[in-house]
Coordinates of C-alpha atoms in Angstrom, one line a residue:
M1 CA 11.8 -33.4 55.3
T2 CA 14.0 -36.2 53.0
T3 CA 13.3 -37.0 49.0
T4 CA 11.5 -40.2 49.6
G5 CA 8.9 -38.0 52.0
R6 CA 9.0 -35.5 48.7
R7 CA 8.3 -38.4 47.0
A8 CA 4.7 -40.4 48.5
L9 CA 3.9 -36.6 48.3
L10 CA 5.0 -36.1 44.3
R11 CA 2.1 -40.2 44.5
A12 CA -0.2 -38.6 46.8
G13 CA -1.6 -36.0 45.1
A14 CA -1.3 -38.1 41.6
A15 CA -3.3 -40.3 43.0
A16 CA -6.0 -37.4 43.9
G17 CA -5.6 -35.2 40.7
A18 CA -6.6 -38.3 38.5
A19 CA -9.3 -39.7 41.0
A20 CA -10.5 -35.8 40.3
L21 CA -10.6 -36.8 37.3
V22 CA -11.8 -39.7 37.5
G23 CA -14.8 -38.8 39.3
C24 CA -15.8 -35.4 36.6
T25 CA -15.8 -37.3 34.0
S26 CA -17.7 -40.5 35.2
S27 CA -21.2 -40.2 34.0
E28 CA -23.8 -41.3 36.1
G29 CA -25.8 -44.3 34.1
G30 CA -29.1 -43.9 32.4
E31 CA -30.3 -40.2 33.1
G32 CA -29.8 -39.0 29.9
P33 CA -28.3 -35.2 28.7
R34 CA -28.5 -32.8 30.2
K35 CA -30.7 -29.6 30.4
P36 CA -28.6 -26.6 30.0
S37 CA -28.4 -24.0 32.0
A38 CA -30.2 -20.7 31.6
A39 CA -27.0 -19.2 31.4
E40 CA -25.7 -21.5 28.5
L41 CA -29.1 -21.3 26.2
E42 CA -29.2 -17.0 27.2
A43 CA -25.0 -17.1 25.5
E44 CA -26.0 -19.3 23.0
R45 CA -28.7 -16.8 22.1
V46 CA -26.6 -13.8 22.4
A47 CA -24.3 -16.0 20.4
R48 CA -27.0 -16.8 17.6
A49 CA -27.9 -12.8 17.5
E50 CA -24.4 -11.8 16.5
A51 CA -23.9 -14.0 13.9
A52 CA -26.6 -13.4 12.3
L53 CA -25.7 -9.4 12.9
R54 CA -21.9 -10.9 10.9
L55 CA -23.4 -12.2 8.1
R56 CA -25.8 -9.7 7.5
S57 CA -23.0 -6.7 7.5
V58 CA -20.9 -9.2 5.4
T59 CA -23.5 -9.4 3.0
A60 CA -23.9 -6.0 2.8
A61 CA -20.4 -5.2 2.6
R62 CA -19.7 -8.0 -0.4
G63 CA -22.9 -5.9 -2.4
L64 CA -21.2 -2.9 -2.4
L65 CA -18.3 -4.4 -3.2
E66 CA -20.3 -6.1 -6.5
R67 CA -21.3 -2.4 -7.8
Y68 CA -17.8 -0.9 -7.5
D69 CA -16.8 -4.2 -9.3
T70 CA -19.7 -3.4 -11.6
T71 CA -19.0 0.0 -11.9
L72 CA -15.4 -0.6 -12.5
A73 CA -16.9 -2.7 -15.1
A74 CA -18.8 -1.0 -17.2
H75 CA -17.1 2.5 -16.7
P76 CA -13.2 1.6 -16.9
A77 CA -12.7 4.8 -16.6
L78 CA -13.7 6.1 -13.4
A79 CA -11.1 2.9 -12.9
P80 CA -8.3 6.2 -10.8
R81 CA -10.5 7.3 -9.1
L82 CA -12.3 3.9 -7.9
T83 CA -9.7 1.7 -6.9
P84 CA -8.5 3.2 -4.6
L85 CA -12.3 3.3 -2.8
R86 CA -12.7 -0.4 -3.8
R87 CA -9.7 -1.4 -2.2
S88 CA -11.3 0.3 1.3
V89 CA -14.4 -1.8 1.1
A90 CA -12.6 -4.5 0.1
A91 CA -11.5 -4.4 2.8
H92 CA -14.0 -4.0 5.3
A93 CA -15.7 -6.5 3.8
K94 CA -13.2 -9.7 5.3
A95 CA -13.0 -6.8 8.6
L96 CA -16.6 -7.8 9.9
G97 CA -16.2 -11.9 8.8
E98 CA -13.3 -11.7 10.1
G99 CA -13.7 -13.3 13.6
G100 CA -17.2 -14.5 12.9
T101 CA -18.7 -17.6 15.9
T102 CA -19.9 -20.8 14.1
V103 CA -22.6 -21.3 17.2
K104 CA -23.3 -25.1 18.8
P105 CA -26.2 -25.3 20.2
V106 CA -26.7 -26.0 24.3
T107 CA -29.9 -28.3 24.0
T108 CA -30.5 -31.4 23.2
S109 CA -32.7 -30.6 20.1
P110 CA -31.5 -31.1 16.4
T111 CA -31.1 -27.9 15.7
P112 CA -29.3 -26.2 13.2
S113 CA -26.0 -23.8 13.5
V114 CA -25.4 -20.4 12.1
S115 CA -21.9 -19.3 10.7
A116 CA -21.0 -15.8 10.2
S117 CA -19.1 -17.0 7.6
A118 CA -22.1 -18.3 5.4
S119 CA -22.8 -17.1 2.1
A120 CA -25.7 -16.1 0.7
S121 CA -27.0 -18.3 -1.3
T122 CA -29.9 -16.3 -2.9
A123 CA -28.3 -13.0 -3.0
P124 CA -29.4 -11.3 -5.8
A125 CA -28.6 -9.9 -9.5
P126 CA -25.7 -7.8 -9.3
V127 CA -27.5 -4.0 -10.6
P128 CA -25.8 -2.9 -13.6
A129 CA -24.5 0.4 -13.6
P130 CA -25.6 3.5 -15.8
A131 CA -24.4 4.3 -19.1
D132 CA -23.6 7.4 -18.0
P133 CA -20.5 7.7 -15.4
R134 CA -21.4 10.5 -13.0
A135 CA -25.8 8.3 -12.6
A136 CA -23.0 5.5 -12.5
L137 CA -21.5 7.6 -9.3
K138 CA -24.5 8.8 -7.9
D139 CA -25.9 5.3 -8.1
L140 CA -22.0 4.2 -6.3
A141 CA -22.6 6.9 -3.6
A142 CA -26.3 5.8 -3.0
A143 CA -25.4 2.1 -2.6
E144 CA -21.9 3.5 -0.2
R145 CA -24.9 5.5 2.1
K146 CA -26.9 3.1 2.0
A147 CA -24.4 0.0 3.2
A148 CA -23.4 3.3 6.8
D149 CA -27.1 3.2 7.2
Q150 CA -27.2 -0.9 7.3
H151 CA -23.7 -0.4 9.8
T152 CA -25.4 2.4 11.7
N153 CA -28.5 0.8 13.1
A154 CA -26.6 -2.8 12.9
L155 CA -24.1 -0.2 16.3
L156 CA -27.6 -0.7 18.6
T157 CA -27.2 -5.1 19.2
A158 CA -23.6 -5.1 18.2
P159 CA -21.3 -6.6 20.9
P160 CA -19.2 -3.5 21.7
E161 CA -15.9 -5.3 19.9
Y162 CA -17.6 -5.2 16.5
A163 CA -20.1 -2.1 17.3
R164 CA -16.6 0.0 16.5
L165 CA -15.6 -1.3 13.2
L166 CA -19.3 -1.0 12.9
A167 CA -19.5 2.3 13.0
S168 CA -15.8 2.6 11.6
V169 CA -16.5 1.2 8.7
A170 CA -20.3 3.3 8.4
A171 CA -17.9 5.9 8.6
A172 CA -15.8 5.2 5.9
G173 CA -18.6 4.5 3.5
A174 CA -20.5 7.8 4.6
A175 CA -16.3 9.6 3.9
H176 CA -16.6 7.4 0.2
A177 CA -20.9 8.3 -0.4
Y178 CA -18.7 12.1 -0.5
L179 CA -15.8 12.3 -2.6
L180 CA -18.7 9.8 -4.9
T181 CA -20.1 13.0 -4.7
E182 CA -19.1 16.5 -4.2
G183 CA -15.7 14.4 -3.6
A184 CA -14.3 15.4 -6.8
P185 CA -15.0 16.5 -9.9
A186 CA -16.6 13.0 -12.8

């Protein structure tokens, strides 16, 4: 094959590619919006469920983080014991919120999108820490158990990657609850 033949072949390939692109992008006039397929609707449903699950998980972790902050503010003497646990809870809250997706509807009806990184605007007021340090540790341990239970219950509907993260966070929460109660004296 000569150089001229290769150039002709290259031009013909480029022309065919351009024609294919034009054929794929041209719209058929007047049909209106296309109806989403069942697979697209199912993918949207799954994405919305995952976004809602992430939002619930992050909200639980942030609520626990607020409990640590309240307890530390009320009992600064507990800082050596609580600071490492609080750091861990902060890392969990960050990890649970990472990778969140904003769901864009495939339907033509205007539906609000759900974002896993959205903040809860109706957050309850922070729970005050008890005046007694031992009681404050018990309350914090109960909050850790509650958050761990929420994460454990969410495992049933979580996608595999997120389920592994939830299981790890739940296990860490159970360990924190132990350390706050029986693990070390106040």
